[in-house]
Amino acid sequence: MITDLVQIKRLGEKKLKENEMFRRHMKAHYFPERQFRHVAEDIESNTDCRACANCCRVAETNISKRDIERLAKFLGMTSNQFVEQYTTMSVQDENEIILRRNDAGCIFLDGNDCTIYEARPDTCQNFPHLVRGNGSIQSRMWQMIDRATYCPIVYNSLEQYKEIVGFQMGMKK
Ligand code: SF4
Ligand code: SF4
């Protein structure tokens, strides 16, 4: 299993096209869901996210109304105060509200620690959405191509998925 973040970035970017073809392959065929979940669970349980925290540095953090209410309560402020102080609009999707960011990533990241861990947004609790998430893994695959460039759980899971289904670059859909 590869955990080095420099390698993950290099390999994930090198495999962008391959992973896009793999996504289409997954979409075009039926595969029992359980095997993918087991692989991701196994990789996730062997990964120390506290030592990584790369998603907090790299990815935007979408937040819901429910997250805002929970976080405002946790920080002892009103929802409006929280929105004003800690949120901004996504640069990737103009309809999404995200947590503010600074040069180090998420505004609540301190070193590798989340300073609001107990009340962190749902998306952080479920990240990278391979083990926990709505819909089938096949339907979530489009998000995984980018995530495989910075998340060791996703990169290693995709590599094992390819082995399970016998996927090779260049094979017909
Ligand atoms: S809220 Fe915490 S877990 Fe979520 S991105 Fe920010 S630092 Fe990471
Ligand atoms: S979810 Fe992925 S990117 Fe985030 S801390 Fe865990 S291994 Fe690192």
XYZ file of N, CA and C and ligand atoms in Angstrom:
535
model
N 0.847 -1.207 0.000
C 0.000 0.000 0.000
C 0.880 1.254 0.000
N 0.560 2.191 -0.865
C 1.363 3.417 -0.940
C 0.729 4.490 -0.054
N 1.537 5.071 0.829
C 1.007 6.119 1.711
C 1.753 7.440 1.546
N 2.905 7.388 0.868
C 3.689 8.605 0.685
C 2.906 9.586 -0.211
N 2.663 10.786 0.317
C 1.775 11.719 -0.385
C 2.373 12.258 -1.689
N 3.708 12.328 -1.748
C 4.348 12.789 -3.003
C 4.115 11.746 -4.093
N 4.273 10.490 -3.701
C 4.039 9.403 -4.668
C 2.573 9.320 -5.077
N 1.702 9.484 -4.100
C 0.262 9.431 -4.399
C -0.087 10.512 -5.432
N 0.445 11.712 -5.234
C 0.160 12.810 -6.176
C 0.688 12.471 -7.576
N 1.930 12.016 -7.597
C 2.554 11.711 -8.895
C 1.792 10.580 -9.611
N 1.525 9.502 -8.896
C 0.864 8.359 -9.528
C -0.605 8.662 -9.857
N -1.273 9.352 -8.922
C -2.680 9.690 -9.156
C -2.835 10.569 -10.389
N -1.903 11.515 -10.569
C -1.978 12.401 -11.732
C -1.613 11.633 -13.006
N -0.635 10.754 -12.885
C -0.243 9.948 -14.050
C -1.391 9.044 -14.504
N -2.228 8.633 -13.552
C -3.302 7.691 -13.879
C -4.663 8.358 -14.084
N -4.668 9.672 -14.276
C -5.957 10.360 -14.436
C -6.772 9.748 -15.578
N -6.100 9.529 -16.711
C -6.813 8.993 -17.878
C -7.235 7.539 -17.617
N -6.309 6.777 -17.060
C -6.619 5.366 -16.748
C -7.795 5.277 -15.782
N -7.788 6.135 -14.762
C -8.874 6.074 -13.782
C -10.204 6.537 -14.367
N -10.138 7.471 -15.320
C -11.371 7.878 -16.003
C -11.919 6.706 -16.819
N -11.034 5.959 -17.489
C -11.482 4.787 -18.252
C -12.017 3.717 -17.303
N -11.389 3.607 -16.154
C -11.863 2.627 -15.171
C -13.258 3.009 -14.665
N -13.452 4.293 -14.439
C -14.782 4.770 -14.002
C -15.847 4.364 -15.023
N -15.528 4.557 -16.303
C -16.500 4.204 -17.352
C -16.734 2.693 -17.390
N -15.664 1.955 -17.157
C -15.774 0.490 -17.133
C -16.694 0.042 -15.994
N -16.520 0.663 -14.845
C -17.368 0.336 -13.680
C -18.831 0.666 -13.980
N -19.045 1.793 -14.653
C -20.397 2.243 -14.948
C -21.080 1.316 -15.962
N -20.276 0.771 -16.854
C -20.837 -0.033 -17.943
C -21.108 -1.486 -17.548
N -20.651 -1.900 -16.359
C -20.831 -3.292 -15.947
C -21.455 -3.350 -14.559
N -22.033 -4.514 -14.283
C -22.527 -4.720 -12.920
C -21.470 -5.480 -12.117
N -21.103 -4.940 -10.974
C -20.214 -5.652 -10.054
C -20.842 -5.604 -8.669
N -20.818 -6.729 -7.950
C -21.379 -6.683 -6.589
C -20.656 -5.630 -5.757
N -21.435 -4.832 -5.080
C -20.932 -3.677 -4.323
C -20.055 -4.075 -3.134
N -20.422 -5.210 -2.505
C -19.815 -5.570 -1.232
C -18.283 -5.693 -1.299
N -17.787 -6.263 -2.395
C -16.336 -6.476 -2.502
C -15.568 -5.144 -2.482
N -16.152 -4.115 -3.092
C -15.477 -2.808 -3.108
C -15.479 -2.186 -1.711
N -16.602 -2.375 -1.041
C -16.710 -1.817 0.311
C -15.693 -2.477 1.253
N -15.551 -3.799 1.114
C -14.607 -4.517 1.970
C -13.175 -4.040 1.757
N -12.813 -3.846 0.496
C -11.464 -3.361 0.170
C -11.241 -1.998 0.813
N -12.185 -1.091 0.632
C -12.029 0.266 1.174
C -11.998 0.242 2.700
N -12.823 -0.619 3.299
C -12.836 -0.724 4.775
C -11.481 -1.195 5.283
N -10.939 -2.187 4.601
C -9.652 -2.749 5.002
C -8.546 -1.685 4.874
N -8.530 -0.982 3.760
C -7.498 0.049 3.543
C -7.689 1.195 4.539
N -8.933 1.579 4.744
C -9.203 2.680 5.679
C -8.751 2.314 7.102
N -9.013 1.064 7.504
C -8.638 0.677 8.878
C -7.122 0.571 9.042
N -6.406 0.466 7.929
C -4.939 0.420 8.006
C -4.285 1.761 7.663
N -5.090 2.805 7.612
C -4.574 4.135 7.271
C -4.740 5.067 8.471
N -3.691 5.803 8.782
C -3.752 6.741 9.895
C -4.074 8.145 9.360
N -5.350 8.471 9.359
C -5.767 9.772 8.813
C -5.218 10.935 9.646
N -5.010 10.705 10.944
C -4.474 11.789 11.790
C -3.047 12.134 11.375
N -2.330 11.171 10.803
C -0.956 11.430 10.371
C -0.920 11.982 8.945
N -2.047 11.956 8.269
C -2.097 12.376 6.860
C -2.713 13.781 6.731
N -4.011 13.865 6.984
C -4.754 15.130 6.921
C -4.646 15.834 5.567
N -4.302 15.082 4.538
C -4.097 15.733 3.243
C -5.387 16.294 2.654
N -6.514 15.610 2.896
C -7.781 16.124 2.361
C -8.098 17.497 2.968
N -7.746 17.690 4.235
C -8.000 18.986 4.892
C -7.141 20.080 4.266
N -6.006 19.694 3.728
C -5.121 20.682 3.089
C -5.510 20.956 1.642
N -5.987 19.893 0.962
C -6.163 19.990 -0.489
C -7.602 20.300 -0.924
N -8.559 19.632 -0.291
C -9.932 19.683 -0.820
C -10.774 20.782 -0.180
N -11.724 21.299 -0.948
C -12.718 22.205 -0.377
C -13.653 21.395 0.523
N -14.165 22.023 1.588
C -15.057 21.325 2.522
C -16.461 21.903 2.424
N -17.330 21.191 1.735
C -18.721 21.638 1.610
C -19.433 21.504 2.949
N -20.288 22.468 3.247
C -21.035 22.342 4.497
C -22.527 22.558 4.256
N -23.320 21.859 5.053
C -24.774 21.925 4.936
C -25.316 22.837 6.045
N -26.615 23.104 5.942
C -27.279 23.908 6.981
C -27.142 23.220 8.345
N -27.289 21.898 8.324
C -27.170 21.128 9.573
C -25.771 21.240 10.176
N -24.751 21.201 9.299
C -23.368 21.383 9.773
C -23.204 22.752 10.423
N -23.761 23.774 9.758
C -23.607 25.152 10.250
C -24.219 25.286 11.642
N -25.432 24.721 11.796
C -26.098 24.817 13.105
C -25.280 24.103 14.189
N -24.780 22.917 13.839
C -23.993 22.140 14.820
C -22.699 22.862 15.186
N -22.025 23.386 14.165
C -20.741 24.052 14.411
C -20.917 25.364 15.166
N -21.985 26.089 14.853
C -22.244 27.349 15.550
C -22.464 27.076 17.037
N -23.250 26.046 17.312
C -23.519 25.671 18.714
C -22.207 25.268 19.395
N -21.411 24.475 18.698
C -20.143 23.993 19.254
C -19.209 25.151 19.605
N -19.233 26.182 18.756
C -18.327 27.319 18.958
C -18.975 28.449 19.764
N -20.230 28.241 20.171
C -20.906 29.230 21.016
C -21.225 30.521 20.286
N -21.703 30.392 19.070
C -22.079 31.595 18.302
C -23.373 31.314 17.535
N -23.914 32.341 16.888
C -25.124 32.112 16.099
C -24.721 31.564 14.730
N -25.695 30.972 14.043
C -25.414 30.438 12.699
C -24.945 31.554 11.775
N -25.583 32.733 11.887
C -25.179 33.853 11.026
C -23.737 34.269 11.289
N -23.374 34.310 12.561
C -21.976 34.655 12.904
C -21.016 33.619 12.331
N -21.408 32.355 12.442
C -20.537 31.300 11.922
C -20.355 31.452 10.412
N -21.466 31.659 9.719
C -21.402 31.783 8.255
C -20.485 32.944 7.868
N -20.658 34.058 8.568
C -19.861 35.249 8.246
C -18.368 35.035 8.506
N -18.080 34.392 9.615
C -16.683 34.263 10.045
C -15.934 33.103 9.387
N -16.650 32.016 9.151
C -15.924 30.788 8.787
C -16.274 30.190 7.426
N -17.171 30.813 6.686
C -17.532 30.189 5.406
C -17.294 31.144 4.238
N -17.264 30.552 3.069
C -17.124 31.320 1.833
C -17.772 30.505 0.724
N -17.807 31.051 -0.506
C -18.389 30.288 -1.609
C -17.293 29.465 -2.284
N -17.672 28.312 -2.756
C -16.732 27.430 -3.445
C -16.234 28.085 -4.740
N -14.966 27.844 -5.064
C -14.485 28.322 -6.376
C -14.777 27.268 -7.439
N -15.073 26.032 -6.994
C -15.354 24.954 -7.959
C -16.828 24.892 -8.331
N -17.687 25.275 -7.397
C -19.127 25.224 -7.644
C -19.751 26.427 -6.952
N -20.188 27.391 -7.756
C -20.642 28.669 -7.184
C -21.893 28.536 -6.306
N -22.548 27.370 -6.338
C -23.738 27.186 -5.500
C -23.420 26.591 -4.134
N -22.182 26.205 -3.933
C -21.829 25.505 -2.690
C -21.169 26.436 -1.675
N -21.558 26.286 -0.416
C -20.871 27.004 0.669
C -19.807 26.069 1.221
N -18.631 26.609 1.440
C -17.542 25.781 1.980
C -16.931 26.472 3.202
N -16.133 25.726 3.948
C -15.379 26.334 5.039
C -14.278 27.204 4.445
N -14.017 28.316 5.099
C -12.930 29.185 4.632
C -11.616 28.435 4.616
N -10.705 28.911 3.789
C -9.407 28.261 3.671
C -8.301 29.298 3.851
N -7.143 28.830 4.236
C -5.970 29.692 4.260
C -4.839 28.948 3.545
N -3.615 29.440 3.660
C -2.519 28.813 2.912
C -2.293 27.356 3.306
N -2.695 26.998 4.534
C -2.463 25.630 5.019
C -3.629 24.700 4.682
N -4.719 25.242 4.161
C -5.890 24.416 3.847
C -7.110 24.900 4.602
N -7.880 23.974 5.157
C -9.096 24.334 5.898
C -8.751 25.243 7.071
N -9.601 26.215 7.328
C -9.345 27.180 8.393
C -9.295 26.519 9.777
N -9.895 25.354 9.911
C -9.902 24.669 11.217
C -8.771 23.656 11.371
N -7.864 23.632 10.405
C -6.744 22.698 10.499
C -5.593 23.358 11.259
N -5.091 22.639 12.264
C -3.957 23.142 13.038
C -2.888 22.041 13.006
N -1.857 22.232 12.209
C -0.909 21.142 11.980
C -1.646 20.043 11.240
N -1.743 18.870 11.864
C -2.541 17.793 11.272
C -3.845 17.586 12.023
N -4.129 18.480 12.963
C -5.317 18.283 13.810
C -6.490 19.159 13.389
N -7.672 18.584 13.530
C -8.900 19.344 13.295
C -9.337 19.933 14.635
N -9.441 21.260 14.699
C -9.760 21.915 15.973
C -11.261 21.842 16.310
N -12.049 21.350 15.363
C -13.497 21.200 15.636
C -13.906 19.740 15.441
N -12.980 18.846 15.695
C -13.155 17.427 15.349
C -14.507 16.852 15.780
N -14.903 17.100 17.017
C -16.145 16.499 17.532
C -17.382 16.985 16.759
N -17.287 18.165 16.171
C -18.451 18.729 15.479
C -18.181 18.906 13.985
N -17.158 18.259 13.471
C -16.760 18.475 12.073
C -17.917 18.160 11.111
N -17.906 18.799 9.927
C -18.994 18.598 8.964
C -19.173 17.128 8.565
N -20.377 16.807 8.134
C -20.669 15.417 7.731
C -19.698 14.931 6.667
N -19.370 15.790 5.723
C -18.488 15.345 4.636
C -17.116 14.923 5.167
N -16.653 15.584 6.228
C -15.364 15.205 6.826
C -15.490 13.849 7.522
N -16.645 13.635 8.170
C -16.846 12.350 8.858
C -16.902 11.197 7.871
N -17.429 11.474 6.697
C -17.617 10.392 5.716
C -16.479 10.281 4.701
N -15.594 11.240 4.697
C -14.535 11.271 3.692
C -13.656 10.025 3.778
N -13.179 9.439 2.688
C -13.323 9.902 1.295
C -14.542 9.353 0.563
N -15.572 8.937 1.320
C -16.845 8.521 0.729
C -16.743 7.235 -0.081
N -15.829 6.363 0.313
C -15.796 5.029 -0.298
C -16.512 4.032 0.591
N -16.279 4.130 1.895
C -16.950 3.226 2.837
C -18.311 3.803 3.214
N -18.331 5.114 3.475
C -19.573 5.789 3.872
C -19.940 6.795 2.787
N -21.152 6.755 2.310
C -21.572 7.710 1.285
C -22.891 7.287 0.700
N -23.570 8.233 0.037
C -24.872 7.923 -0.544
C -24.707 7.334 -1.943
N -25.584 6.415 -2.269
C -25.567 5.821 -3.609
C -24.499 4.742 -3.717
N -24.482 4.096 -4.884
C -23.530 3.007 -5.100
C -22.119 3.562 -5.289
N -21.127 2.703 -5.093
C -19.746 3.136 -5.336
C -19.582 3.533 -6.804
N -20.231 2.763 -7.694
C -20.140 3.098 -9.125
C -20.600 4.545 -9.375
N -21.663 4.956 -8.692
C -22.197 6.306 -8.930
C -21.318 7.387 -8.295
N -20.437 6.992 -7.387
C -19.547 7.974 -6.743
C -18.166 8.010 -7.384
N -17.960 7.139 -8.371
C -16.614 6.993 -8.939
C -16.081 8.273 -9.578
N -16.989 9.117 -10.117
C -16.509 10.326 -10.802
C -15.715 11.232 -9.857
N -16.054 11.174 -8.565
C -15.329 12.021 -7.595
C -13.966 11.429 -7.230
N -13.811 10.136 -7.485
C -12.617 9.433 -6.989
C -11.376 9.660 -7.849
N -11.591 10.090 -9.086
C -10.440 10.275 -9.980
C -9.541 11.391 -9.442
N -10.141 12.495 -9.075
C -9.369 13.582 -8.473
C -8.859 13.191 -7.079
N -9.715 12.537 -6.296
C -9.300 12.167 -4.928
C -8.118 11.203 -4.923
N -7.993 10.413 -5.985
C -6.860 9.472 -6.062
C -5.534 10.207 -6.230
N -5.567 11.523 -6.482
C -4.314 12.292 -6.612
C -3.835 12.834 -5.261
N -4.687 12.707 -4.224
C -4.232 13.229 -2.929
C -4.626 12.359 -1.724
N -5.492 11.378 -1.922
C -5.921 10.556 -0.781
C -5.411 9.118 -0.934
N -4.553 8.675 -0.026
C -4.041 7.305 -0.108
C -5.136 6.240 -0.062
N -6.201 6.481 0.706
C -7.278 5.477 0.775
C -7.893 5.292 -0.613
N -8.138 6.394 -1.294
C -8.771 6.300 -2.614
C -7.800 5.702 -3.631
N -6.587 6.208 -3.645
C -5.624 5.700 -4.635
C -5.484 4.177 -4.502
N -5.235 3.704 -3.288
C -4.995 2.269 -3.089
C -6.254 1.442 -3.315
N -7.406 1.991 -2.966
C -8.656 1.261 -3.214
C -8.877 1.083 -4.707
N -8.688 2.153 -5.473
C -8.913 2.042 -6.925
C -7.980 1.000 -7.542
N -6.745 0.988 -7.086
C -5.801 0.005 -7.635
C -6.282 -1.414 -7.336
N -6.807 -1.620 -6.123
C -7.305 -2.974 -5.799
C -8.602 -3.294 -6.538
N -9.440 -2.288 -6.747
C -10.677 -2.520 -7.506
C -10.337 -3.011 -8.913
N -9.310 -2.365 -9.505
C -8.917 -2.751 -10.876
C -8.498 -4.215 -10.910
N -7.778 -4.622 -9.886
C -7.353 -6.035 -9.825
C -8.557 -6.957 -9.687
N -9.487 -6.581 -8.835
C -10.678 -7.419 -8.597
C -11.453 -7.656 -9.888
N -11.645 -6.591 -10.658
C -12.486 -6.739 -11.863
C -11.655 -7.070 -13.099
N -10.331 -7.172 -12.928
C -9.460 -7.521 -14.055
C -9.340 -6.409 -15.077
N -9.433 -5.159 -14.594
C -9.353 -4.023 -15.531
C -7.926 -3.749 -15.945
N -7.762 -3.540 -17.265
C -6.461 -3.100 -17.779
C -6.689 -1.965 -18.743
N -5.751 -1.048 -18.744
C -5.815 0.098 -19.639
C -5.928 -0.408 -21.077
N -6.846 0.162 -21.854
C -6.935 -0.199 -23.273
C -7.954 -1.290 -23.537
N -8.507 -1.925 -22.445
C -9.504 -2.965 -22.703
C -10.817 -2.313 -23.114
N -11.640 -3.083 -23.834
C -12.905 -2.539 -24.294
C -13.847 -2.365 -23.117
N -14.742 -1.364 -23.212
C -15.671 -1.087 -22.116
C -16.556 -2.273 -21.811
S -13.302 20.690 9.405
Fe -11.623 19.523 10.309
S -11.754 17.508 9.286
Fe -12.945 18.952 8.051
S -11.531 19.744 6.494
Fe -11.468 21.167 8.238
S -9.760 20.472 9.507
Fe -10.306 18.786 8.117
S -9.222 10.584 4.073
Fe -7.468 10.290 2.704
S -6.533 12.317 2.418
Fe -7.900 12.416 4.179
S -6.594 12.058 5.935
Fe -7.459 10.062 5.376
S -5.991 9.162 3.957
Fe -5.478 11.340 4.129
